[in-house]
Short mmCIF file of C-alpha atoms and ligand atoms in Angstrom, two decimals:
data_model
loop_
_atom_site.label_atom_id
_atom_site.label_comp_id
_atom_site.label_asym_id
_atom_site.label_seq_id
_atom_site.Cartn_x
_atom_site.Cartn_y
_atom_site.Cartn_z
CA UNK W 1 23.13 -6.91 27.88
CA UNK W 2 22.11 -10.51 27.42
CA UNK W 3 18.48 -9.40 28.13
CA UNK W 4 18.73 -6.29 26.27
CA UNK W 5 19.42 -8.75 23.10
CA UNK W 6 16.69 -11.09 24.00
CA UNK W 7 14.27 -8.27 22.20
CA UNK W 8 15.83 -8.68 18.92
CA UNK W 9 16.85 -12.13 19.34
CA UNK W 10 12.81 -12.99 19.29
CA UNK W 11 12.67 -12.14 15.23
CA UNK W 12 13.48 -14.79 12.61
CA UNK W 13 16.16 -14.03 10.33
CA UNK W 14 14.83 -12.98 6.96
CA UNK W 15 17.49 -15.24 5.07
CA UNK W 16 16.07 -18.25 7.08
CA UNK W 17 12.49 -17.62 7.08
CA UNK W 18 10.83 -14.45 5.37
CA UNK W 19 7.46 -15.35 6.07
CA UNK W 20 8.02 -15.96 9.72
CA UNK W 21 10.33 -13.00 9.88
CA UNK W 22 7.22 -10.60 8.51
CA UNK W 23 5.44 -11.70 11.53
CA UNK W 24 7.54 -11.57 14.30
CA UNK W 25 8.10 -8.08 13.15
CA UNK W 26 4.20 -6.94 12.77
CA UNK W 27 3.75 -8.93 15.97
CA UNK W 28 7.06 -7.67 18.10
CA UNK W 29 6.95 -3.84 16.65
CA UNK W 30 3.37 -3.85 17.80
CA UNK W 31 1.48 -3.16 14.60
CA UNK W 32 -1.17 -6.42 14.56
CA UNK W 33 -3.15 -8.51 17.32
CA UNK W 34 -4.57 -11.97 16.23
CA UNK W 35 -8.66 -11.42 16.67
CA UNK W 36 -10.72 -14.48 17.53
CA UNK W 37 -11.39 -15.08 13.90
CA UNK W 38 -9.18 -16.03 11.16
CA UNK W 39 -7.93 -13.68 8.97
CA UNK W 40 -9.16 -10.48 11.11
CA UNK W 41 -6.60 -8.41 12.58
CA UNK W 42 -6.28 -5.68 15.24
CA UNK W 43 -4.22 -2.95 14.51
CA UNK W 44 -2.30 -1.68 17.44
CA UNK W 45 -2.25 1.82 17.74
CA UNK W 46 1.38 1.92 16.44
CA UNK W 47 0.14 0.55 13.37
CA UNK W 48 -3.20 2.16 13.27
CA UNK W 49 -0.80 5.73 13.75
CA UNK W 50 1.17 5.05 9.78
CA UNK W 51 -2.50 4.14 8.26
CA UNK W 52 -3.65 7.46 9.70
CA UNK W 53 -0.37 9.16 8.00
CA UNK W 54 -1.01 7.41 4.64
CA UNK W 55 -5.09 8.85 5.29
CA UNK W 56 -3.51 11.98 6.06
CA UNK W 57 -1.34 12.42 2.67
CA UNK W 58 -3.52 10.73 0.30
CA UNK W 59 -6.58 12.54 1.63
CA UNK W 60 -5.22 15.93 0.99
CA UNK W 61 -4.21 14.79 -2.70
CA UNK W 62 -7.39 13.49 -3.55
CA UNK W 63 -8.81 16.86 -2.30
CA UNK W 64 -5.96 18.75 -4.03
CA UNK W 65 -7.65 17.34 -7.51
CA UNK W 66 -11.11 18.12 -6.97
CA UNK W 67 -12.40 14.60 -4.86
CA UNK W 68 -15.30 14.48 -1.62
CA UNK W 69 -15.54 12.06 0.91
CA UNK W 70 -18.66 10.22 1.21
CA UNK W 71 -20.05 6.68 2.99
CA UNK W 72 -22.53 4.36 1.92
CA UNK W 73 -23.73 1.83 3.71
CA UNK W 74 -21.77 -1.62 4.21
CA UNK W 75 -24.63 -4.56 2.90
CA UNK W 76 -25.03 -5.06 -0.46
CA UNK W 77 -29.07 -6.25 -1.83
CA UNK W 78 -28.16 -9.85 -3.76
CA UNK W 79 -30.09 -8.26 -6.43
CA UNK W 80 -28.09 -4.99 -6.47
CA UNK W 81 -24.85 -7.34 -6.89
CA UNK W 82 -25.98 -9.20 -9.53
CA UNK W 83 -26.72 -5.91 -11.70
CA UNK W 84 -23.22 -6.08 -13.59
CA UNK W 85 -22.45 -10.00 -14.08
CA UNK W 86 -18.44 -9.90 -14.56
CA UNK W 87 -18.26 -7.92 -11.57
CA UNK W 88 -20.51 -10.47 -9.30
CA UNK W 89 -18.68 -13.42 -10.90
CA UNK W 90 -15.77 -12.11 -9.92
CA UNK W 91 -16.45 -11.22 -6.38
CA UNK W 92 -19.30 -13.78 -5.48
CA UNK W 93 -16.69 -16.81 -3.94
CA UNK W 94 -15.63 -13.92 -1.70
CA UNK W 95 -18.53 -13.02 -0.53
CA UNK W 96 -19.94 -13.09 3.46
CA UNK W 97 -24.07 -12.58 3.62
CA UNK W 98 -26.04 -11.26 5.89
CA UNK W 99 -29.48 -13.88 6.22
CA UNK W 100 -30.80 -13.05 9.39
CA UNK W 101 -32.01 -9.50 11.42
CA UNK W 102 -32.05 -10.05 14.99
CA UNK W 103 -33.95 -13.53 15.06
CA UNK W 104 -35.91 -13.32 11.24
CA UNK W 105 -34.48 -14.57 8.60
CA UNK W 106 -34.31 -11.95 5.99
CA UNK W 107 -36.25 -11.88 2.51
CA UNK W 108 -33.13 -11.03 0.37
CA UNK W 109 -29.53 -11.83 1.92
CA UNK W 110 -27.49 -8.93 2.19
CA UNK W 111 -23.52 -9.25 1.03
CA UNK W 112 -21.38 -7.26 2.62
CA UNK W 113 -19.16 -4.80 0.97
CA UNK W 114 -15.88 -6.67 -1.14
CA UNK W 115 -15.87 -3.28 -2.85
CA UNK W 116 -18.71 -0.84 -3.42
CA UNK W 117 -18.92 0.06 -7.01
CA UNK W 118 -22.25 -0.97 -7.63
CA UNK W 119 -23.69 0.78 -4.45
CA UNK W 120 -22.04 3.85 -5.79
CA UNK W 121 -23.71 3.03 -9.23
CA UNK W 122 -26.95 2.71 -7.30
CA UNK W 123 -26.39 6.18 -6.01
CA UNK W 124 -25.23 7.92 -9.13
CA UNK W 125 -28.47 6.56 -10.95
CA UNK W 126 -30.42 8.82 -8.47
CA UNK W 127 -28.76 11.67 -8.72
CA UNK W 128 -26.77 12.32 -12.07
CA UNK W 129 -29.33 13.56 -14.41
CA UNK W 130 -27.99 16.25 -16.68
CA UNK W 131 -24.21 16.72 -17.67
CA UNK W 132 -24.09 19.52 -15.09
CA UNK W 133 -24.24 17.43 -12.73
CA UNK W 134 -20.88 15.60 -14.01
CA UNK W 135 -18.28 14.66 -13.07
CA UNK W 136 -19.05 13.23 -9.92
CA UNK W 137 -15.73 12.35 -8.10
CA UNK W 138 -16.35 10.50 -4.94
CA UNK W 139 -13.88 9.11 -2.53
CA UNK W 140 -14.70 6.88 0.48
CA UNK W 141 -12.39 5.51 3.55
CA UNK W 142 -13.70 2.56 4.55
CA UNK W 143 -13.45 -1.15 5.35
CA UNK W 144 -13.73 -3.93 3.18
CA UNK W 145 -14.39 -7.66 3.72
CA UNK W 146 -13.58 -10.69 1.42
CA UNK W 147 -13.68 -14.48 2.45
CA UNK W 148 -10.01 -15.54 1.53
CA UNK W 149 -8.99 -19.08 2.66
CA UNK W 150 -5.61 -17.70 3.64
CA UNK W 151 -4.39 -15.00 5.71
CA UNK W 152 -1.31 -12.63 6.84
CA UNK W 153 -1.36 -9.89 8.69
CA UNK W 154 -1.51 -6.72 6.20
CA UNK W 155 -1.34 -8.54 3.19
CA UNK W 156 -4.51 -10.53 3.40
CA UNK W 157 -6.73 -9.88 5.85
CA UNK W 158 -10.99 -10.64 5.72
CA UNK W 159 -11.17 -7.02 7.17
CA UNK W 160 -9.24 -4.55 5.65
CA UNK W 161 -9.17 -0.98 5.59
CA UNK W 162 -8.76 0.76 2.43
CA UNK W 163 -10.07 4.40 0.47
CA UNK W 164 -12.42 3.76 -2.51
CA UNK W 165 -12.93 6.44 -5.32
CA UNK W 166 -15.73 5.91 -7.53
CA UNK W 167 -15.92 8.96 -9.88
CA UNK W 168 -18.45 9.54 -12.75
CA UNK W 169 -17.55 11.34 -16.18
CA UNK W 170 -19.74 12.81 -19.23
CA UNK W 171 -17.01 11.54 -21.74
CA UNK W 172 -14.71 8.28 -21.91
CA UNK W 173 -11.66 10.77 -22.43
CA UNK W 174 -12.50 12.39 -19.15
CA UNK W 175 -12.77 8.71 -17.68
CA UNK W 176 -9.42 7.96 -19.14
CA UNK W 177 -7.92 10.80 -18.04
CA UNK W 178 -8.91 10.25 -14.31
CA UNK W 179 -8.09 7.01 -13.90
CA UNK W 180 -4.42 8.22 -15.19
CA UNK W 181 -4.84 10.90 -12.46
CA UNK W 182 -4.93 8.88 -9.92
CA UNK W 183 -2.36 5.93 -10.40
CA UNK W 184 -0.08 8.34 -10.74
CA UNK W 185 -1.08 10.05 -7.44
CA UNK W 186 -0.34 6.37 -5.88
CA UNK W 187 2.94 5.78 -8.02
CA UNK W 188 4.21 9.26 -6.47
CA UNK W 189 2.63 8.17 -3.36
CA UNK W 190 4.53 5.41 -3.09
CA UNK W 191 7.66 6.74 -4.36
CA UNK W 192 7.85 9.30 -2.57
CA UNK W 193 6.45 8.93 0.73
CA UNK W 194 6.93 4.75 1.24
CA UNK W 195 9.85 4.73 -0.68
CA UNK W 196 9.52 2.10 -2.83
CA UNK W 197 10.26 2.61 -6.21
CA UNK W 198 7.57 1.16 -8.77
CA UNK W 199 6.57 0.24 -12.40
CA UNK W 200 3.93 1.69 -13.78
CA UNK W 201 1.89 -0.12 -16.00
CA UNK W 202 -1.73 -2.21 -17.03
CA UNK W 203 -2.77 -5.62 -16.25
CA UNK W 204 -3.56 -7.85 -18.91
CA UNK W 205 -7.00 -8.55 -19.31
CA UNK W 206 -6.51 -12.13 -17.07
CA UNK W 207 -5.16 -9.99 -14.07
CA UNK W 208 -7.56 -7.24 -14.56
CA UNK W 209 -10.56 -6.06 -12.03
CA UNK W 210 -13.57 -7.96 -12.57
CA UNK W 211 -16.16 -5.44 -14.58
CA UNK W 212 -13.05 -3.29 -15.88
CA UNK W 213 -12.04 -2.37 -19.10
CA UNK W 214 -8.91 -1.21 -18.15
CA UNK W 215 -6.91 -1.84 -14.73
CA UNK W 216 -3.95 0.34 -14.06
CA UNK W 217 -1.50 -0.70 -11.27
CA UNK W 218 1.87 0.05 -9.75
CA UNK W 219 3.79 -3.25 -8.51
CA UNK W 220 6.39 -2.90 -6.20
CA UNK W 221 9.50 -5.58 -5.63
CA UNK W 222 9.91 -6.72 -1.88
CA UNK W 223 13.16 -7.33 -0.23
CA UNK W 224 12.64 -11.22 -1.12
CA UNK W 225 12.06 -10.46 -4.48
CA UNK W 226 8.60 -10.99 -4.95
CA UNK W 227 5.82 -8.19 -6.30
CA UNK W 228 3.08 -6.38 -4.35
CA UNK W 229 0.59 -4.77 -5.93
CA UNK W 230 0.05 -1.56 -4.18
CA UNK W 231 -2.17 0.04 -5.77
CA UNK W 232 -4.59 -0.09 -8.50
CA UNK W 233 -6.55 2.55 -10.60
CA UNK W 234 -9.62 1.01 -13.17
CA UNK W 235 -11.71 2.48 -15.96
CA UNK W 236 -15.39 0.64 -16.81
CA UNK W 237 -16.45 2.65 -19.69
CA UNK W 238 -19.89 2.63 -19.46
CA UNK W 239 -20.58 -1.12 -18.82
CA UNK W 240 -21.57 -0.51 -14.97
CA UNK W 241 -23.57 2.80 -16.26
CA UNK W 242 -25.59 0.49 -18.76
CA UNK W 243 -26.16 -2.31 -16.69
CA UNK W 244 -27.16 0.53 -13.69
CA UNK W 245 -29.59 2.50 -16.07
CA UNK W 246 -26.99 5.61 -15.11
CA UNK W 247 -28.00 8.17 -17.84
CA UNK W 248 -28.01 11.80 -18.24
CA UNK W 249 -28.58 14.40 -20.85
CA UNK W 250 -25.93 15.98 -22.69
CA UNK W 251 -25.40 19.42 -24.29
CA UNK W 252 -26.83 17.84 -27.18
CA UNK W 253 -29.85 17.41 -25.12
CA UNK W 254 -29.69 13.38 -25.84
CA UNK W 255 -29.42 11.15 -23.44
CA UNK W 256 -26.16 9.52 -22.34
CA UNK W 257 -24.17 7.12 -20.13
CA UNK W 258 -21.64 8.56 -18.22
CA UNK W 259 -18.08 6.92 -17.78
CA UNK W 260 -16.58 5.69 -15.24
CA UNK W 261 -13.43 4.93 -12.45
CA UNK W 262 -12.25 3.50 -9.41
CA UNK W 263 -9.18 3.32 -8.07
CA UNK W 264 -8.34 2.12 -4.13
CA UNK W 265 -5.65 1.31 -2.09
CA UNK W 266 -5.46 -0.42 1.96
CA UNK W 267 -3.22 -1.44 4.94
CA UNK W 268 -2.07 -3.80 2.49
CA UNK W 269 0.72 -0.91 1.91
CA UNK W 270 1.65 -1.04 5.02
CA UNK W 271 3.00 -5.10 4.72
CA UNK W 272 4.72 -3.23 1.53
CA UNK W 273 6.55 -1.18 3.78
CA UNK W 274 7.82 -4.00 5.74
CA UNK W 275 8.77 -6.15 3.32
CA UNK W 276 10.32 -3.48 1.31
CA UNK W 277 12.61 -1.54 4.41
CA UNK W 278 13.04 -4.10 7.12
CA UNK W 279 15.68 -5.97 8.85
CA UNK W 280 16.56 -8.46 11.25
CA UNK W 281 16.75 -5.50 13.84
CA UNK W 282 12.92 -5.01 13.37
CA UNK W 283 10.86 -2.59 10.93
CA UNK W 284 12.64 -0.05 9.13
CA UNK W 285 9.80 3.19 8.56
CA UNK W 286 10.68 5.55 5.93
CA UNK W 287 10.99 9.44 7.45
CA UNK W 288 8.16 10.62 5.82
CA UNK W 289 5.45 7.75 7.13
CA UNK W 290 7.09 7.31 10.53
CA UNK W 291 4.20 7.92 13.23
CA UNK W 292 7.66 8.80 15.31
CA UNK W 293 10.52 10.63 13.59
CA UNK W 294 13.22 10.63 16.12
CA UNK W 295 13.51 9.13 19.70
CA UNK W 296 15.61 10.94 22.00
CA UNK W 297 17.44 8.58 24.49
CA UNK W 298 18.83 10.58 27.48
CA UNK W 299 22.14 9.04 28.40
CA UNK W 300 23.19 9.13 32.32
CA UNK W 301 19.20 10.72 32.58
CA UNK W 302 19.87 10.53 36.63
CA UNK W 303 22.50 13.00 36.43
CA UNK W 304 21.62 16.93 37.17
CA UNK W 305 20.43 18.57 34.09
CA UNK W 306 20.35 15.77 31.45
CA UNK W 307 16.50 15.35 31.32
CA UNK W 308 16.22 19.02 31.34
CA UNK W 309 18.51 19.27 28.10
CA UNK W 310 16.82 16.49 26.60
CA UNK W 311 13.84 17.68 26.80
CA UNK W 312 14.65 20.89 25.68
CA UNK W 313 16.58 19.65 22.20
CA UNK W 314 12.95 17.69 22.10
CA UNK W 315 10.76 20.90 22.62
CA UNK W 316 12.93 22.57 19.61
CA UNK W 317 12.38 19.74 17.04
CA UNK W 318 8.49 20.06 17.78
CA UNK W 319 8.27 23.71 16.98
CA UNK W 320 10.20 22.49 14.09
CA UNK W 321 7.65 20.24 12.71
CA UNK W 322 9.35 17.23 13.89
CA UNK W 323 7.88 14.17 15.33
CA UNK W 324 9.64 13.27 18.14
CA UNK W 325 9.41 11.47 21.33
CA UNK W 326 11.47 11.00 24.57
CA UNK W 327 12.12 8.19 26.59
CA UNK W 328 12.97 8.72 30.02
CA UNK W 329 11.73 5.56 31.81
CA UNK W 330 13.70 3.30 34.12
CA UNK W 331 14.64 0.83 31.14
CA UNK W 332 18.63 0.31 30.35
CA UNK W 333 19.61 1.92 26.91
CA UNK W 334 20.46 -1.54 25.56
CA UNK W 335 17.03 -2.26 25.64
CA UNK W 336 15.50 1.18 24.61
CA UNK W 337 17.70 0.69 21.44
CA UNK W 338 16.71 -2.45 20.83
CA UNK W 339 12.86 -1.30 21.03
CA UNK W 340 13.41 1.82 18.91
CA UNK W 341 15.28 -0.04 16.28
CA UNK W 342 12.48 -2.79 15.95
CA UNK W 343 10.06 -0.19 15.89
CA UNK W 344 11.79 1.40 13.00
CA UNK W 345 12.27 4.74 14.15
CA UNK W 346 13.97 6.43 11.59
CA UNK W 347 16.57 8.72 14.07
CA UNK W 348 17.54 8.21 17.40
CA UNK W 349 19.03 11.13 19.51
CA UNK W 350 21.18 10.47 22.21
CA UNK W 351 22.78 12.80 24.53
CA UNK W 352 24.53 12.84 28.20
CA UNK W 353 26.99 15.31 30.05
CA UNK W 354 29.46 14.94 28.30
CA UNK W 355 27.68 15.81 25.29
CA UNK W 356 26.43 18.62 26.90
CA UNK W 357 29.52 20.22 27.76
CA UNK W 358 29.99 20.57 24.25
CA UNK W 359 27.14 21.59 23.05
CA UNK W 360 26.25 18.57 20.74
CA UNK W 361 24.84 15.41 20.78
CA UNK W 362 24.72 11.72 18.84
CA UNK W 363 22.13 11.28 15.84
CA UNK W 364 22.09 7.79 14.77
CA UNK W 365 20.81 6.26 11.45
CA UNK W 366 17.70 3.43 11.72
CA UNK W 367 18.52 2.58 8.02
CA UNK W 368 22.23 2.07 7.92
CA UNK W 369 23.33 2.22 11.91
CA UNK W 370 25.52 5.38 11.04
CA UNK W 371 26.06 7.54 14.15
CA UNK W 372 27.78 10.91 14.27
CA UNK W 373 28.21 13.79 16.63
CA UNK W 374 26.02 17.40 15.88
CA UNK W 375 26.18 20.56 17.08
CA UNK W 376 23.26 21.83 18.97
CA UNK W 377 23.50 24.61 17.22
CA UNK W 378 20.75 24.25 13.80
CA UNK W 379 19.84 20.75 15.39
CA UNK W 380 16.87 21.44 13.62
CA UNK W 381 18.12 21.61 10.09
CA UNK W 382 20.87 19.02 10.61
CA UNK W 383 17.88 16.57 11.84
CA UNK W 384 15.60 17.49 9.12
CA UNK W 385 18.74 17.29 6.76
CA UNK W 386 19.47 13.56 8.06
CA UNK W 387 15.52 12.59 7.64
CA UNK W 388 15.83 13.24 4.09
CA UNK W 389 19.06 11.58 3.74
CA UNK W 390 17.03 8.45 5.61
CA UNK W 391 14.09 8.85 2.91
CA UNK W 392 16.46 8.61 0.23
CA UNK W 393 18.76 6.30 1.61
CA UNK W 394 16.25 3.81 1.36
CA UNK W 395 14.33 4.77 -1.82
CA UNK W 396 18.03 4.39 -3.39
CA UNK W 397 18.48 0.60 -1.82
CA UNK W 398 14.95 -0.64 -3.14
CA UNK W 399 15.82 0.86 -6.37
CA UNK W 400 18.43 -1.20 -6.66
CA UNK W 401 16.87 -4.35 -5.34
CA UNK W 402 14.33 -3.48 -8.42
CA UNK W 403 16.79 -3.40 -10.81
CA UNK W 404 19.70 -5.59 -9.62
CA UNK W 405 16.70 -8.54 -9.88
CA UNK W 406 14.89 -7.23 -13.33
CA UNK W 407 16.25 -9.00 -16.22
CA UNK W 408 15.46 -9.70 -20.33
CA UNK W 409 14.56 -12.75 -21.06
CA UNK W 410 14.43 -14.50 -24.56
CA UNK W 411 12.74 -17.94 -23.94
CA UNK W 412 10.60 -19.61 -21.56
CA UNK W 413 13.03 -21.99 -20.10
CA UNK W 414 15.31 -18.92 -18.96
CA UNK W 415 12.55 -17.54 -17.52
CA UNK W 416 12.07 -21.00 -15.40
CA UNK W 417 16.01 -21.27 -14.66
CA UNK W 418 16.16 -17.07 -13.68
CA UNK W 419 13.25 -17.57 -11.16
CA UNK W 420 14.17 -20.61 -9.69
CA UNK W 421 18.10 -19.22 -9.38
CA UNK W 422 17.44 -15.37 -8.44
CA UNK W 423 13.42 -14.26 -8.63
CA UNK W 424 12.30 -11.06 -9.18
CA UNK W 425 10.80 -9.59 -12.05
CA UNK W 426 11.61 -11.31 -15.81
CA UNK W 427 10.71 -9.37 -19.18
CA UNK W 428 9.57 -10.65 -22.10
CA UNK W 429 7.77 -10.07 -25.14
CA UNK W 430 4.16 -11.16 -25.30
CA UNK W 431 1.43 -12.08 -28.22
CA UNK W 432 -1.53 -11.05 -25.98
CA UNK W 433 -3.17 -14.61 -26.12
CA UNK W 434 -4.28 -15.87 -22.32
CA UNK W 435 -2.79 -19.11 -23.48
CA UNK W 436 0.85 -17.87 -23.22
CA UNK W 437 0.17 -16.17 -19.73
CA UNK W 438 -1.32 -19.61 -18.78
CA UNK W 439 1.43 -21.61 -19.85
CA UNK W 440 3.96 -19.01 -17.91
CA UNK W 441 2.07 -19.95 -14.92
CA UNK W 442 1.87 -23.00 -15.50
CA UNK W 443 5.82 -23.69 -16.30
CA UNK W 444 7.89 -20.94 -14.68
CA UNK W 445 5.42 -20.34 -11.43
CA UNK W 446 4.80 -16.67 -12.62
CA UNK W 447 2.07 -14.38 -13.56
CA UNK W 448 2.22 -11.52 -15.32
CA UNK W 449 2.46 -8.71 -13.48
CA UNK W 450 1.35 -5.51 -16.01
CA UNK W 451 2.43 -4.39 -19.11
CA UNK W 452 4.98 -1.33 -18.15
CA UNK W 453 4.01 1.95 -19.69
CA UNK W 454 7.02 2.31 -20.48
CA UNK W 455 7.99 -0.26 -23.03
CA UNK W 456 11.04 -2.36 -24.53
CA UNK W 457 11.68 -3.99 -28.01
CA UNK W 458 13.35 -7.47 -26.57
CA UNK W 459 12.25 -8.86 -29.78
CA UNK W 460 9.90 -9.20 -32.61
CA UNK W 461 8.00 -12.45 -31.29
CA UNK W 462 6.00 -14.21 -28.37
CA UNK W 463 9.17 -16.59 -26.66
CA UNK W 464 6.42 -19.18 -25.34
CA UNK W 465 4.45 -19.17 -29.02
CA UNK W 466 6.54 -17.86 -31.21
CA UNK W 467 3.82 -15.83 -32.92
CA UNK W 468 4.52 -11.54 -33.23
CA UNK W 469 4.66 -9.88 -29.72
CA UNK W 470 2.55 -7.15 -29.09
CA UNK W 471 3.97 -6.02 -25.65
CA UNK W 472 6.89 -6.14 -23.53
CA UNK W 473 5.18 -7.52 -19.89
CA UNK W 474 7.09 -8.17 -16.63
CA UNK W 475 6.33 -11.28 -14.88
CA UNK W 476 6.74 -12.47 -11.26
CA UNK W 477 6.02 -14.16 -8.07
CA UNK W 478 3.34 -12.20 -5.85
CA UNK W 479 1.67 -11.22 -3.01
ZN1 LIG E 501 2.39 -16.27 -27.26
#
């Protein structure tokens, strides 16, 4: 037993070290390998296998509502970069170039891709011409690289994987309306699927994308209180359009610049996840996401018949829909448990002779330890009945991490003494000027992170200026 332990015992404690805890588990779970460069990740196929389930979902709901797949190329001319000059400010210290092709040195650098808007806009130019030919709604899976002086695994990597829509529109409304669309795909996404509850709302105009006119995001709370932005959904108007010399011609046979979106999110989800679920078993996977649903354990496997049984209960959950795996190797339960449970498999299954005389076996919960003895009879349905419970289980405890650690506040020194004493997210009315959001920063550590959709009177004025408030805006520590 001692060695079966040793597994678990190689994870920090989350209440002694978070950070290092988020680690162990990418690194001991087997999502991420260290590369030979800094900040560039491998993902093991474990964690390669829930990326592929968020492509899977998201891929069929940005078909669902009318989006392609496409892929443009991964350098980026200087001169094609500098086109829209909010956008290139904003990206530029980020940016890795390309000088040289095979031994010449090239006559323009090339960057490569921190996001691809204005190769898309370089596209559309060619071939938008007439309003029939709009909208244009364009998704592409891809990966992404930006220069950051820091890294962690998931959360900020130079290489990271992500989906990109760019989509075109003949009228702002349209715009509007799309870039609605599609945050609230990712709020439901994340809801629903990941399990972690979110608020919906915009950035202000500090935190906003560079180039944007409006940046829509859902922020997320982590188990240690602090926000992750998880995804984020932008509308440009027709700046990039004017700057790209996008037009077409309308009904009104005039010429036009269409509107525009983008919207994207990455593996970065995936640290959500963790951070969000875990424990100091391991990861924690919600049902839904899990590359591996349930885990059947054969107990006393060397006696007649038990593998047999096994892997009959397992050939019933497939045809069910289930994903489900057996393990039948020469390792000691302790330490298959111990594996499972840092790998945050969702159910395990265990069953020996005894349980076979009676027809039933043990289910046992990933997300609260709960074990209890089923029929065989409708294993299916009592498995897929216990999934959802899981799913639900654990949207239910990040709910109330959300709103156990959301509070009112009414002045800028109890926003300083609530952070320092509990985190999470504070509320607060808000004149609009960047000076106030500075001064937050600067005093209470925070920034803001959106301005909630749906909003609360908490007063008539600004707490740090004292002028009239013009929103309600939650503020935090984040990612
Ligand atoms: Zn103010």
């Amino acid at each position: 037993m001692a060695q079966d332990k040793k597994q678990v015992e190689q994870i920090t404690d989350m209440e002694v070290d978070f950070a290092k805890w988020f680690t162990d588990v990418c690194k001991k779970a087997e999502l991420i390998d260290y590369s030979s460069i800094k900040g560039m990740f491998i993902l093991r196929p474990y964690g390669y296998a829930i990326w592929e389930n968020f492509q899977k979902i998201l891929d069929e709901k940005f078909k669902e509502t009318g989006h392609e797949n496409v892929y443009l190329p991964m350098l980026i001319p200087e001169s094609l970069l500098q086109k829209e000059k909010d956008h290139v400010e904003g990206f530029a210290p980020e940016c890795a170039w390309v000088t040289y092709g095979g031994s010449e040195k090239l006559e323009e650098r090339y960057c490569i891709r921190p996001t691809s808007e204005t190769l898309f806009c370089e596209h559309y130019a060619n071939i938008i011409h007439s309003h029939r030919d709009l909208p244009k709604l364009y998704n592409q899976w891809c990966s992404v690289l930006r220069w950051e002086k820091t890294s962690r695994p998931f959360l900020r990597h130079r290489e990271f994987l992500w989906q990109e829509g760019h989509t075109m529109h003949a009228t702002a409304e349209e715009a509007i309306a799309e870039t609605e669309r599609m945050f609230n795909i990712y709020a439901d996404f994340c809801e629903n699927y990941l399990a972690m509850p979110v608020v919906k709302g915009r950035k202000t105009d500090k935190e906003k994308f560079s180039g944007a006119e409006a940046t829509y995001t859902v922020e997320c709370m982590m188990h240690d209180k602090k926000a992750l932005q998880a995804g984020t959904s932008h509308y440009f108007g027709d700046g990039f359009a004017t700057a790209f010399d996008i037009t077409f011609t309308g009904k009104d046979n005039k010429p036009h610049h269409p509107f525009q979106t983008s919207w994207g999110v990455s593996t970065r989800l995936i640290g959500g996840v963790i951070m969000t679920h875990g424990d100091n078993n391991g990861l924690v996977l919600p049902p839904r996401i899990a590359p591996t649903q349930v885990i059947i354990i054969p107990v006393a496997q060397h006696k007649e018949g038990v593998l047999e049984a096994n892997e009959a209960v397992m050939n019933r959950l497939k045809a069910a829909g289930i994903r489900v795996k057996m393990d039948a190797s020469e390792q000691s339960a302790g330490w298959k448990f111990a594996e499972y449970e840092m790998k945050g498999v969702p159910l395990r299954l265990e069953m020996g002779p005894k349980d076979m005389e009676k027809n039933q076996c043990v289910l046992a919960r990933r997300d609260n330890g709960e074990k209890s003895f089923v029929s065989l009879d409708n294993i299916e349905e009592t498995v897929k009945t216990m999934l959802d419970a899981v799913q639900q289980g654990l949207f239910d405890k990040a709910k109330k991490n959300l709103e156990d650690n959301t509070y009112a506040c009414s002045s800028l020194e109890e926003v300083k003494e609530k952070m320092a004493s509990q985190g999470g997210f504070a509320k607060t009315m808000w004149c609009g000027d960047l000076e106030c959001e500075l001064k937050m920063k600067e005093e209470a550590g925070v920034s803001s992170r959106c301005i909630p959709l749906e909003q609360e009177h908490l007063g008539d004025v600004c707490p740090i200026c004292g002028k009239p408030a013009k929103h309600m805006v939650y503020w935090g520590v984040a990612y």
